[in-house]
Tab-separated table of C-alpha atoms in Angstrom:
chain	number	residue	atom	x	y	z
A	603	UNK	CA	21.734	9.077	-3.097
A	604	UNK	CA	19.152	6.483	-1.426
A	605	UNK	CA	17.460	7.586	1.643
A	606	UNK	CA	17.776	5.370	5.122
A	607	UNK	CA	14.545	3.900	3.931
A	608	UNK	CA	15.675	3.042	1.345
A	609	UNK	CA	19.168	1.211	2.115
A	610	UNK	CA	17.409	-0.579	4.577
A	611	UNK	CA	14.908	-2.227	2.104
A	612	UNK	CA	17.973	-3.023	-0.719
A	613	UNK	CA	19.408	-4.287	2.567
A	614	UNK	CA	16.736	-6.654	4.172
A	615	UNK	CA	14.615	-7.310	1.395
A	616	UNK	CA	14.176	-11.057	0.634
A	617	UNK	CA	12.893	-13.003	-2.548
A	618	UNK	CA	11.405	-16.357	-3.624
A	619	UNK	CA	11.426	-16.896	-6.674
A	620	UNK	CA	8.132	-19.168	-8.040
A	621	UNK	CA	6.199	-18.400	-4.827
A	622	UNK	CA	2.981	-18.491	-4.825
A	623	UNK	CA	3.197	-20.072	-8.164
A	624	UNK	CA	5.570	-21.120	-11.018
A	625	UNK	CA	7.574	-17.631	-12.854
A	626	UNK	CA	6.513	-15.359	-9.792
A	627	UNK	CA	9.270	-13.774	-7.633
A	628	UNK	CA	8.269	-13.085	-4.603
A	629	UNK	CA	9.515	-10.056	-2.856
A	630	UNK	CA	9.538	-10.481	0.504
A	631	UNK	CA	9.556	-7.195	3.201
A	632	UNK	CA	9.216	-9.263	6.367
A	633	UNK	CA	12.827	-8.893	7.214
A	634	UNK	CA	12.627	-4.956	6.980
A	635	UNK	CA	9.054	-4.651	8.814
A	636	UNK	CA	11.210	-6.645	11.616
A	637	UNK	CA	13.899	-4.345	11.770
A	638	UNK	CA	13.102	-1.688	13.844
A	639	UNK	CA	15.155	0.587	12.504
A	640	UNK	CA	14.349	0.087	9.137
A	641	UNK	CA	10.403	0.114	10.095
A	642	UNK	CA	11.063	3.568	12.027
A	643	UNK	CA	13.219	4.712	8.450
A	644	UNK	CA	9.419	3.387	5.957
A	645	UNK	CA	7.088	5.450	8.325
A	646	UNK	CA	9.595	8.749	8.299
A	647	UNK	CA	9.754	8.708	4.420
A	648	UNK	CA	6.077	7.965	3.972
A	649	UNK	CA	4.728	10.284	6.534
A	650	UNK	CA	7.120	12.773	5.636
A	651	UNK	CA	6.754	12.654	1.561
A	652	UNK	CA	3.159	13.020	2.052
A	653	UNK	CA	3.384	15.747	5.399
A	654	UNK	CA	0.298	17.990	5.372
A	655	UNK	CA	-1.478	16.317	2.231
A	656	UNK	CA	-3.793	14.429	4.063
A	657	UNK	CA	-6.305	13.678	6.341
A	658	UNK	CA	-6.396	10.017	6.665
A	659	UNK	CA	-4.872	7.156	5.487
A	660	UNK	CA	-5.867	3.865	4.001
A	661	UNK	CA	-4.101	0.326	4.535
A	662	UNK	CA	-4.566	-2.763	1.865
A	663	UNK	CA	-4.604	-5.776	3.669
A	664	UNK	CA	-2.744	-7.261	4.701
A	665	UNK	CA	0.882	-5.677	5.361
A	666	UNK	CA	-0.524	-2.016	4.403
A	667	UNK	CA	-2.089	-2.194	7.669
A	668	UNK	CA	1.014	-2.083	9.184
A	669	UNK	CA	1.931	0.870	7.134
A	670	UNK	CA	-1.637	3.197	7.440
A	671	UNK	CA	-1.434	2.052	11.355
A	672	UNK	CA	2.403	3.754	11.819
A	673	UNK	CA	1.229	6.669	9.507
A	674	UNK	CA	-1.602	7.031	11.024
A	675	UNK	CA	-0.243	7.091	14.639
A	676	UNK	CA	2.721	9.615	13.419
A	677	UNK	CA	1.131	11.770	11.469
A	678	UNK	CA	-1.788	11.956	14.280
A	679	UNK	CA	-4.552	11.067	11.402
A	680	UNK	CA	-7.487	8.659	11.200
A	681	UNK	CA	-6.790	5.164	9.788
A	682	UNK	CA	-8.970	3.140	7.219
A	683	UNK	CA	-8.928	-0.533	6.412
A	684	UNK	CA	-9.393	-1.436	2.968
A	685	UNK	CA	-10.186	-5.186	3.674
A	686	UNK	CA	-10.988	-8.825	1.440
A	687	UNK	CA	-14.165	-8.902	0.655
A	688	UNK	CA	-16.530	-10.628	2.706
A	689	UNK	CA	-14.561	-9.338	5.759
A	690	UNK	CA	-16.546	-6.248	7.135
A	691	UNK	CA	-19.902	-5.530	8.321
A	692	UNK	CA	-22.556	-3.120	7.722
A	693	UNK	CA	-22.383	-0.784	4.609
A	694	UNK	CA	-19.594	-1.430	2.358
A	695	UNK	CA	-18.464	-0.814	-0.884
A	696	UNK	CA	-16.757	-3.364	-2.934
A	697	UNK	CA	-14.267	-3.445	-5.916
A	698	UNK	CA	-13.251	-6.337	-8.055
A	699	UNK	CA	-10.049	-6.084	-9.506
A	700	UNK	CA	-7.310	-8.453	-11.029
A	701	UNK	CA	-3.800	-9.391	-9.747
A	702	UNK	CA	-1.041	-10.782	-11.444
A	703	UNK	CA	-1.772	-14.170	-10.820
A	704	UNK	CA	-5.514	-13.843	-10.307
A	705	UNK	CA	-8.178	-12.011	-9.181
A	706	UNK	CA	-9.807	-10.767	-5.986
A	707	UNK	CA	-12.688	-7.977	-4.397
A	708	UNK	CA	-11.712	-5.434	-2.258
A	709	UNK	CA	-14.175	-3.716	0.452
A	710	UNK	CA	-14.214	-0.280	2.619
A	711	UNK	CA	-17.013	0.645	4.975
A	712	UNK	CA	-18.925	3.572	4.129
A	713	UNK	CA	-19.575	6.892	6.159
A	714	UNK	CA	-16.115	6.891	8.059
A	715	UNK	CA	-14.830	9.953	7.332
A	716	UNK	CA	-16.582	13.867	6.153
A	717	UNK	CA	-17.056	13.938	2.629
A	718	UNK	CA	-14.107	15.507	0.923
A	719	UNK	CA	-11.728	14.168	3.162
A	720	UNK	CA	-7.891	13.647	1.811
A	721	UNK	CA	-6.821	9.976	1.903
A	722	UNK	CA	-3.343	8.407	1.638
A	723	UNK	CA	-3.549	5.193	0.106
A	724	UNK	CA	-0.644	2.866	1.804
A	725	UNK	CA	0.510	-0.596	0.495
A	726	UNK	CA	3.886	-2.681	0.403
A	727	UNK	CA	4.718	-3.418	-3.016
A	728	UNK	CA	3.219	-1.683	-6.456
A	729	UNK	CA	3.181	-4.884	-9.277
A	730	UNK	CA	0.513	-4.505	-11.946
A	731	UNK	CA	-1.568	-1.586	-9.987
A	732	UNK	CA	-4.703	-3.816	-9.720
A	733	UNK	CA	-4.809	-3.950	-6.042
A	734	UNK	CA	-3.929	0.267	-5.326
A	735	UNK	CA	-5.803	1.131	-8.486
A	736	UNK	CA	-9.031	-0.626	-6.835
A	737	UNK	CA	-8.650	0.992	-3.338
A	738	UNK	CA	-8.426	4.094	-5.441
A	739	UNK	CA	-11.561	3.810	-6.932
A	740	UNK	CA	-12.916	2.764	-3.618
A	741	UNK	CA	-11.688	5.831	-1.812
A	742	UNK	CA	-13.084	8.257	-5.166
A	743	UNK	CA	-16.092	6.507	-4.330
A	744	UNK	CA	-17.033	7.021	-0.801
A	745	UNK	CA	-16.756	10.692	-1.305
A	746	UNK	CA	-12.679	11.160	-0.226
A	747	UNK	CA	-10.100	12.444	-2.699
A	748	UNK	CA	-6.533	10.283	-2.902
A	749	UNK	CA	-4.113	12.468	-1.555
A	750	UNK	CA	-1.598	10.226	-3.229
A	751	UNK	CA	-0.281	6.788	-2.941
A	752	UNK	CA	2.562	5.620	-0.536
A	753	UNK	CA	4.841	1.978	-1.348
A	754	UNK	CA	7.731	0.559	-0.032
A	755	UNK	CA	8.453	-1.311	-2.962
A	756	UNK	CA	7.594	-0.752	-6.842
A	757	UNK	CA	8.246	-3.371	-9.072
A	758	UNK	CA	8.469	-1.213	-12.343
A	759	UNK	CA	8.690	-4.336	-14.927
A	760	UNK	CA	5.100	-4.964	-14.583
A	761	UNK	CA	4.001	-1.120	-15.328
A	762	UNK	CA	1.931	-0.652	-12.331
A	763	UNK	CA	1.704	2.872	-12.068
A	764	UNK	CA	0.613	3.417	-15.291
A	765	UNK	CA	-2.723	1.974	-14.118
A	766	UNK	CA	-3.238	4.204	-11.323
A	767	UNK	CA	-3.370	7.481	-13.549
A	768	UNK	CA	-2.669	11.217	-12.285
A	769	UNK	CA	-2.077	10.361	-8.692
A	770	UNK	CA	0.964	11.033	-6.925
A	771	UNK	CA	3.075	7.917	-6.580
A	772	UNK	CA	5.965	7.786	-3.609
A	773	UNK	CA	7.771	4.631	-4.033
A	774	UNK	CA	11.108	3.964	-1.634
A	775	UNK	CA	12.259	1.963	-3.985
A	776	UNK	CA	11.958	0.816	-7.486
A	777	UNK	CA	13.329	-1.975	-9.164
């Protein structure tokens, strides 16, 4: 049976198909983020999937900001930006990685949290794994252990979870 979450999303969920380019469908979460009650329905299951696992959690921009933000502020937990690169000052450490149609560097400031620290790693949609399987790294490498990984949408023709190894993936839905 499909949780609230995850009615809303099979509910509100739009696509475009060839967006940004030719033979990519876009899925589009827009429409549930501006639901209320479907945004209220994403934070439950995510906070409450991963309750007591971690410390802190970790949005990829852009909309997993929205997601580690509403996490964050439920589950009462610090909040991390895993940004573009080129976007954040001081001491960073930076991860290049490849999308499905391209590739891109990913950056996290250094020092934020105490060594050891347990991070949830929060994103919209899982495709190939390039973008969560670099903030991984990026979290393994500033001293914090993933406490798992958190999506709203998995899109399991393009195998993405197979590149993000052991770690504990909660998708709301899957198609």
């Amino acid at each position: 049976m499909p949780t609230p979450a995850a009615t809303h999303v099979t509910t509100l969920l739009a696509s475009y198909p060839d967006f940004p380019q030719p033979g990519i469908l876009f899925r589009d979460l827009n429409p549930v983020f501006a639901d209320a009650a479907a945004f209220r329905a994403l934070i439950d299951e995510l906070a409450g999937r991963f309750a007591g696992e971690f410390d802190a959690v970790a949005g990829i921009e852009a909309r997993g900001f929205l997601l580690a933000a509403a996490v964050g502020y439920a589950a009462d937990v610090a909040v991390l930006a895993v940004r573009k690169g080129g976007k954040l000052p001081g001491a960073v450490l930076s991860e290049e990685y490849d999308l499905e149609y391209g590739s891109a560097c990913l950056e996290l400031e250094i020092g934020q949290l105490a060594a050891g620290s347990r991070v949830l790693v929060l994103d919209d949609v899982l495709a190939t794994g390039g973008t969560i399987a670099a903030t991984s790294r990026l979290i393994e490498r500033a001293g914090y252990a993933l406490a798992g990984v958190g999506v709203v949408l998995e899109l399991t023709e393009l195998a993405g979870r197979g590149r993000l190894g052991d770690a504990a993936v909660h998708a709301i839905v899957a198609l």
